[in-house]
Amino acid sequence: MKKILILVLAGCSAAIFGQKVSDYKYVSIPQKFETFKGDSFGLESFLANALKAKKYVVLPASIDQWPTEAKDNSCNILNAEVINDKSLFTNKVIVQFKDCNKKILLESKGRSDIKEFETGYPDALKDALTKVGSSAPVDILPAVQTKTSNVTSVSEPLPQSSSAAPTTNNYSNGKVNVQKIQIDSNQFILAQSGTSVPFAVFKTSSKKDVFIVKLADGNTTVGYFDNGNIVIDTPQTDGRYSKEVFIGK
């Protein structure tokens, strides 16, 4: 039964957790695209204006001017980059959008037959941006902050059966020490102890005491409570799963 559940959740994980560019509201654009050694032909401004037209909020260069929800959680921000992909007779670019873990959510290529750089590169970027949908923000998985005054206390556990984890919030698998932080009645986070880095995010599934887990590397799997311990079925490179047990301390 457990293997069947893993296969079902793996199949639907992209629909549940797969973040898209359009899921974001805020976009950060560098002041200068690095692969353009000299003139970048105003592509930074062109990209900013194009994304604003698609209802994204392009963040200013100064972090002090960022909205609080962007400043306090880098995972609310989409990072954009334009790469010079020019060939001998064609102006070409690649536009990339990455999340806070530097995972590429979208890579789109554009080209232009216009020979002049000043108009050819923006035309190529316009072509690449046809694959970018308009902003339709959703809640992004929260980054754990060092200050947790606005986080629900771990003394408010999820409604679970007698097999659920106890109120202790410190766990270890022998290699990694983590802290369990309750976000709300439907999700909690395991954060690496002493840091603000999320190790895994747990969300309730349709089966009691079984959770859909998003790991820091972007993989999605399942987790559950077992005799007071937290267990994660960790995906391996060969397609199998290993049992990773975090014991309460």
mmCIF file of C-alpha atoms in Angstrom:
data_model
loop_
_atom_site.group_PDB
_atom_site.id
_atom_site.type_symbol
_atom_site.label_atom_id
_atom_site.label_comp_id
_atom_site.label_asym_id
_atom_site.label_seq_id
_atom_site.Cartn_x
_atom_site.Cartn_y
_atom_site.Cartn_z
ATOM 1 C CA MET A 1 0.000 0.000 0.000
ATOM 2 C CA LYS A 2 2.836 2.364 0.863
ATOM 3 C CA LYS A 3 4.557 1.756 -2.510
ATOM 4 C CA ILE A 4 1.305 2.473 -4.343
ATOM 5 C CA LEU A 5 0.890 5.707 -2.395
ATOM 6 C CA ILE A 6 4.428 6.792 -3.309
ATOM 7 C CA LEU A 7 3.779 6.184 -7.003
ATOM 8 C CA VAL A 8 0.498 8.097 -6.918
ATOM 9 C CA LEU A 9 2.021 11.052 -5.098
ATOM 10 C CA ALA A 10 5.069 11.085 -7.361
ATOM 11 C CA GLY A 11 2.787 11.251 -10.358
ATOM 12 C CA CYS A 12 0.770 14.181 -9.045
ATOM 13 C CA SER A 13 3.602 16.022 -7.260
ATOM 14 C CA ALA A 14 4.257 18.326 -10.197
ATOM 15 C CA ALA A 15 0.628 19.426 -10.185
ATOM 16 C CA ILE A 16 0.662 19.953 -6.421
ATOM 17 C CA PHE A 17 4.048 21.567 -5.857
ATOM 18 C CA GLY A 18 5.481 22.309 -9.300
ATOM 19 C CA GLN A 19 6.113 26.030 -9.237
ATOM 20 C CA LYS A 20 5.702 28.001 -12.448
ATOM 21 C CA VAL A 21 6.959 31.440 -13.377
ATOM 22 C CA SER A 22 3.386 32.732 -13.313
ATOM 23 C CA ASP A 23 3.083 31.638 -9.654
ATOM 24 C CA TYR A 24 5.328 34.548 -8.680
ATOM 25 C CA LYS A 25 4.576 38.214 -8.139
ATOM 26 C CA TYR A 26 8.082 39.615 -7.623
ATOM 27 C CA VAL A 27 10.962 39.476 -10.108
ATOM 28 C CA SER A 28 14.569 40.534 -9.567
ATOM 29 C CA ILE A 29 16.567 41.627 -12.628
ATOM 30 C CA PRO A 30 20.328 42.279 -12.401
ATOM 31 C CA GLN A 31 21.585 45.738 -13.245
ATOM 32 C CA LYS A 32 23.709 44.239 -16.036
ATOM 33 C CA PHE A 33 23.402 40.896 -17.821
ATOM 34 C CA GLU A 34 26.853 39.331 -17.415
ATOM 35 C CA THR A 35 27.141 37.487 -20.744
ATOM 36 C CA PHE A 36 26.946 40.791 -22.622
ATOM 37 C CA LYS A 37 30.553 41.878 -22.184
ATOM 38 C CA GLY A 38 30.047 45.384 -23.506
ATOM 39 C CA ASP A 39 26.716 46.957 -24.389
ATOM 40 C CA SER A 40 23.636 44.949 -23.381
ATOM 41 C CA PHE A 41 21.491 47.125 -25.658
ATOM 42 C CA GLY A 42 18.977 48.074 -22.981
ATOM 43 C CA LEU A 43 17.784 44.503 -22.471
ATOM 44 C CA GLU A 44 17.485 45.013 -18.708
ATOM 45 C CA SER A 45 14.942 47.802 -19.194
ATOM 46 C CA PHE A 46 13.230 45.945 -22.021
ATOM 47 C CA LEU A 47 12.782 42.848 -19.837
ATOM 48 C CA ALA A 48 11.546 44.916 -16.884
ATOM 49 C CA ASN A 49 8.927 46.689 -18.992
ATOM 50 C CA ALA A 50 7.826 43.444 -20.641
ATOM 51 C CA LEU A 51 7.346 41.745 -17.265
ATOM 52 C CA LYS A 52 5.489 44.734 -15.834
ATOM 53 C CA ALA A 53 3.117 44.453 -18.783
ATOM 54 C CA LYS A 54 2.520 40.858 -17.696
ATOM 55 C CA LYS A 55 1.586 42.117 -14.194
ATOM 56 C CA TYR A 56 4.852 41.178 -12.429
ATOM 57 C CA VAL A 57 6.386 43.506 -9.855
ATOM 58 C CA VAL A 58 9.992 44.200 -10.832
ATOM 59 C CA LEU A 59 12.038 44.882 -7.706
ATOM 60 C CA PRO A 60 14.282 47.946 -7.533
ATOM 61 C CA ALA A 61 18.046 47.597 -7.219
ATOM 62 C CA SER A 62 18.050 48.684 -3.565
ATOM 63 C CA ILE A 63 16.802 45.971 -1.201
ATOM 64 C CA ASP A 64 15.759 48.701 1.249
ATOM 65 C CA GLN A 65 13.021 49.649 -1.214
ATOM 66 C CA TRP A 66 11.630 46.127 -1.531
ATOM 67 C CA PRO A 67 8.171 45.244 -0.164
ATOM 68 C CA THR A 68 8.259 43.409 3.154
ATOM 69 C CA GLU A 69 7.052 40.083 1.747
ATOM 70 C CA ALA A 70 9.930 40.129 -0.739
ATOM 71 C CA LYS A 71 12.536 41.408 1.710
ATOM 72 C CA ASP A 72 11.655 38.878 4.423
ATOM 73 C CA ASN A 73 11.450 35.807 2.179
ATOM 74 C CA SER A 74 13.740 35.350 -0.807
ATOM 75 C CA CYS A 75 11.605 32.413 -1.936
ATOM 76 C CA ASN A 76 8.899 34.903 -2.911
ATOM 77 C CA ILE A 77 11.241 36.275 -5.576
ATOM 78 C CA LEU A 78 11.839 35.057 -9.105
ATOM 79 C CA ASN A 79 15.337 35.748 -10.448
ATOM 80 C CA ALA A 80 15.568 36.607 -14.148
ATOM 81 C CA GLU A 81 18.613 36.440 -16.399
ATOM 82 C CA VAL A 82 19.178 36.980 -20.125
ATOM 83 C CA ILE A 83 22.048 35.094 -21.767
ATOM 84 C CA ASN A 84 23.704 36.112 -25.026
ATOM 85 C CA ASP A 85 23.336 33.171 -27.424
ATOM 86 C CA LYS A 86 24.368 34.996 -30.606
ATOM 87 C CA SER A 87 25.416 33.064 -33.681
ATOM 88 C CA LEU A 88 27.290 34.412 -36.696
ATOM 89 C CA PHE A 89 24.300 35.806 -38.577
ATOM 90 C CA THR A 90 21.483 35.747 -36.011
ATOM 91 C CA ASN A 91 20.831 37.626 -32.785
ATOM 92 C CA LYS A 92 19.737 35.044 -30.222
ATOM 93 C CA VAL A 93 19.137 35.114 -26.460
ATOM 94 C CA ILE A 94 18.138 32.709 -23.717
ATOM 95 C CA VAL A 95 15.956 33.981 -20.887
ATOM 96 C CA GLN A 96 16.057 32.053 -17.608
ATOM 97 C CA PHE A 97 13.902 32.307 -14.504
ATOM 98 C CA LYS A 98 15.209 30.716 -11.291
ATOM 99 C CA ASP A 99 13.737 30.231 -7.816
ATOM 100 C CA CYS A 100 15.467 30.934 -4.491
ATOM 101 C CA ASN A 101 17.298 27.580 -4.702
ATOM 102 C CA LYS A 102 18.717 28.526 -8.145
ATOM 103 C CA LYS A 103 16.506 25.909 -9.787
ATOM 104 C CA ILE A 104 15.556 26.883 -13.346
ATOM 105 C CA LEU A 105 11.758 27.110 -13.577
ATOM 106 C CA LEU A 106 11.745 28.256 -17.195
ATOM 107 C CA GLU A 107 14.330 28.570 -19.936
ATOM 108 C CA SER A 108 13.185 30.020 -23.232
ATOM 109 C CA LYS A 109 15.161 30.776 -26.384
ATOM 110 C CA GLY A 110 14.441 33.649 -28.735
ATOM 111 C CA ARG A 111 15.907 34.733 -32.050
ATOM 112 C CA SER A 112 15.691 37.605 -34.480
ATOM 113 C CA ASP A 113 16.662 37.978 -38.097
ATOM 114 C CA ILE A 114 17.223 41.695 -37.564
ATOM 115 C CA LYS A 115 20.965 42.199 -38.011
ATOM 116 C CA GLU A 116 21.387 45.405 -36.020
ATOM 117 C CA PHE A 117 22.212 44.655 -32.373
ATOM 118 C CA GLU A 118 20.230 47.610 -30.983
ATOM 119 C CA THR A 119 16.949 46.284 -32.410
ATOM 120 C CA GLY A 120 17.819 42.627 -33.019
ATOM 121 C CA TYR A 121 18.519 41.677 -29.406
ATOM 122 C CA PRO A 122 15.294 43.222 -28.015
ATOM 123 C CA ASP A 123 13.383 41.507 -30.824
ATOM 124 C CA ALA A 124 14.963 38.161 -29.856
ATOM 125 C CA LEU A 125 14.082 38.742 -26.203
ATOM 126 C CA LYS A 126 10.501 39.567 -27.185
ATOM 127 C CA ASP A 127 10.386 36.228 -29.006
ATOM 128 C CA ALA A 128 11.706 34.378 -25.926
ATOM 129 C CA LEU A 129 9.141 36.010 -23.659
ATOM 130 C CA THR A 130 6.179 34.630 -25.606
ATOM 131 C CA LYS A 131 6.426 31.514 -23.386
ATOM 132 C CA VAL A 132 6.116 33.548 -20.169
ATOM 133 C CA GLY A 133 2.588 33.750 -18.797
ATOM 134 C CA SER A 134 1.156 36.663 -16.872
ATOM 135 C CA SER A 135 1.617 36.784 -13.115
ATOM 136 C CA ALA A 136 -1.026 34.901 -11.136
ATOM 137 C CA PRO A 137 0.606 34.700 -7.690
ATOM 138 C CA VAL A 138 0.165 31.744 -5.367
ATOM 139 C CA ASP A 139 1.574 31.126 -1.897
ATOM 140 C CA ILE A 140 5.223 30.093 -2.209
ATOM 141 C CA LEU A 141 6.689 27.643 0.323
ATOM 142 C CA PRO A 142 7.863 29.777 3.252
ATOM 143 C CA ALA A 143 11.506 30.334 4.078
ATOM 144 C CA VAL A 144 12.208 29.850 7.767
ATOM 145 C CA GLN A 145 13.298 33.064 9.423
ATOM 146 C CA THR A 146 15.651 33.271 12.388
ATOM 147 C CA LYS A 147 12.994 35.310 14.193
ATOM 148 C CA THR A 148 9.930 33.119 14.532
ATOM 149 C CA SER A 149 7.603 35.443 16.416
ATOM 150 C CA ASN A 150 5.054 35.231 13.588
ATOM 151 C CA VAL A 151 5.216 31.444 13.288
ATOM 152 C CA THR A 152 2.658 29.253 15.007
ATOM 153 C CA SER A 153 4.135 27.674 18.113
ATOM 154 C CA VAL A 154 5.233 24.057 17.854
ATOM 155 C CA SER A 155 3.105 23.438 20.916
ATOM 156 C CA GLU A 156 0.116 23.500 18.543
ATOM 157 C CA PRO A 157 0.536 20.137 16.806
ATOM 158 C CA LEU A 158 -1.389 18.839 13.832
ATOM 159 C CA PRO A 159 -4.489 16.806 14.644
ATOM 160 C CA GLN A 160 -3.098 13.291 14.363
ATOM 161 C CA SER A 161 -3.533 9.795 15.695
ATOM 162 C CA SER A 162 -1.642 8.289 18.616
ATOM 163 C CA SER A 163 1.236 7.466 16.253
ATOM 164 C CA ALA A 164 1.943 11.160 15.691
ATOM 165 C CA ALA A 165 5.184 12.811 16.680
ATOM 166 C CA PRO A 166 5.374 14.129 20.269
ATOM 167 C CA THR A 167 5.586 17.819 21.092
ATOM 168 C CA THR A 168 9.385 17.767 20.991
ATOM 169 C CA ASN A 169 10.655 19.911 18.140
ATOM 170 C CA ASN A 170 14.276 18.776 17.791
ATOM 171 C CA TYR A 171 15.176 15.777 15.646
ATOM 172 C CA SER A 172 18.262 14.186 14.153
ATOM 173 C CA ASN A 173 19.039 11.475 11.622
ATOM 174 C CA GLY A 174 22.580 11.160 12.957
ATOM 175 C CA LYS A 175 23.959 13.502 10.307
ATOM 176 C CA VAL A 176 21.599 16.446 10.247
ATOM 177 C CA ASN A 177 19.957 18.141 13.237
ATOM 178 C CA VAL A 178 16.626 19.775 12.464
ATOM 179 C CA GLN A 179 13.900 21.707 14.238
ATOM 180 C CA LYS A 180 10.189 21.103 13.624
ATOM 181 C CA ILE A 181 8.315 24.372 13.156
ATOM 182 C CA GLN A 182 4.529 24.338 12.839
ATOM 183 C CA ILE A 183 3.323 26.781 10.168
ATOM 184 C CA ASP A 184 -0.406 26.080 10.356
ATOM 185 C CA SER A 185 -2.776 23.141 10.798
ATOM 186 C CA ASN A 186 -1.844 21.767 7.389
ATOM 187 C CA GLN A 187 1.920 22.132 7.192
ATOM 188 C CA PHE A 188 5.147 22.201 9.158
ATOM 189 C CA ILE A 189 8.817 22.666 8.347
ATOM 190 C CA LEU A 190 11.971 20.841 9.326
ATOM 191 C CA ALA A 191 14.666 23.534 9.440
ATOM 192 C CA GLN A 192 18.350 22.858 9.913
ATOM 193 C CA SER A 193 19.208 23.686 13.510
ATOM 194 C CA GLY A 194 20.989 26.986 14.009
ATOM 195 C CA THR A 195 20.102 28.258 10.527
ATOM 196 C CA SER A 196 17.098 29.623 8.635
ATOM 197 C CA VAL A 197 17.457 27.011 5.888
ATOM 198 C CA PRO A 198 14.432 24.742 5.319
ATOM 199 C CA PHE A 199 15.389 21.070 5.111
ATOM 200 C CA ALA A 200 11.889 19.864 4.161
ATOM 201 C CA VAL A 201 8.324 21.166 4.039
ATOM 202 C CA PHE A 202 5.512 18.797 5.049
ATOM 203 C CA LYS A 203 1.930 19.238 3.843
ATOM 204 C CA THR A 204 -1.026 17.082 4.775
ATOM 205 C CA SER A 205 -2.236 14.524 2.239
ATOM 206 C CA SER A 206 -5.613 12.807 1.933
ATOM 207 C CA LYS A 207 -4.287 9.976 4.140
ATOM 208 C CA LYS A 208 -4.035 10.591 7.868
ATOM 209 C CA ASP A 209 -0.470 10.872 9.231
ATOM 210 C CA VAL A 210 1.032 10.727 5.719
ATOM 211 C CA PHE A 211 2.488 13.946 4.319
ATOM 212 C CA ILE A 212 3.596 15.206 0.944
ATOM 213 C CA VAL A 213 7.151 16.429 1.472
ATOM 214 C CA LYS A 214 9.092 18.940 -0.590
ATOM 215 C CA LEU A 215 12.840 18.664 0.004
ATOM 216 C CA ALA A 216 15.359 21.498 -0.237
ATOM 217 C CA ASP A 217 16.770 20.051 -3.479
ATOM 218 C CA GLY A 218 13.370 20.384 -5.149
ATOM 219 C CA ASN A 219 12.404 16.705 -5.002
ATOM 220 C CA THR A 220 8.931 15.773 -3.795
ATOM 221 C CA THR A 221 8.260 12.594 -1.827
ATOM 222 C CA VAL A 222 6.234 11.330 1.147
ATOM 223 C CA GLY A 223 6.814 11.397 4.886
ATOM 224 C CA TYR A 224 5.036 10.034 7.926
ATOM 225 C CA PHE A 225 5.237 9.590 11.697
ATOM 226 C CA ASP A 226 6.443 6.259 13.068
ATOM 227 C CA ASN A 227 6.584 5.667 16.825
ATOM 228 C CA GLY A 228 7.214 9.346 17.510
ATOM 229 C CA ASN A 229 9.881 9.674 14.829
ATOM 230 C CA ILE A 230 9.613 11.518 11.512
ATOM 231 C CA VAL A 231 10.329 9.357 8.467
ATOM 232 C CA ILE A 232 11.046 10.618 4.940
ATOM 233 C CA ASP A 233 11.171 8.314 1.919
ATOM 234 C CA THR A 234 14.172 9.928 0.232
ATOM 235 C CA PRO A 235 14.481 9.459 -3.569
ATOM 236 C CA GLN A 236 17.776 8.030 -4.807
ATOM 237 C CA THR A 237 19.497 8.516 -8.167
ATOM 238 C CA ASP A 238 18.563 5.001 -9.289
ATOM 239 C CA GLY A 239 14.851 5.701 -8.821
ATOM 240 C CA ARG A 240 14.554 3.830 -5.534
ATOM 241 C CA TYR A 241 13.658 5.269 -2.124
ATOM 242 C CA SER A 242 15.612 5.047 1.118
ATOM 243 C CA LYS A 243 14.083 5.400 4.565
ATOM 244 C CA GLU A 244 15.480 8.425 6.411
ATOM 245 C CA VAL A 245 14.475 8.468 10.076
ATOM 246 C CA PHE A 246 14.637 11.592 12.259
ATOM 247 C CA ILE A 247 14.540 10.670 15.932
ATOM 248 C CA GLY A 248 13.162 13.097 18.499
ATOM 249 C CA LYS A 249 15.763 14.482 20.893
#
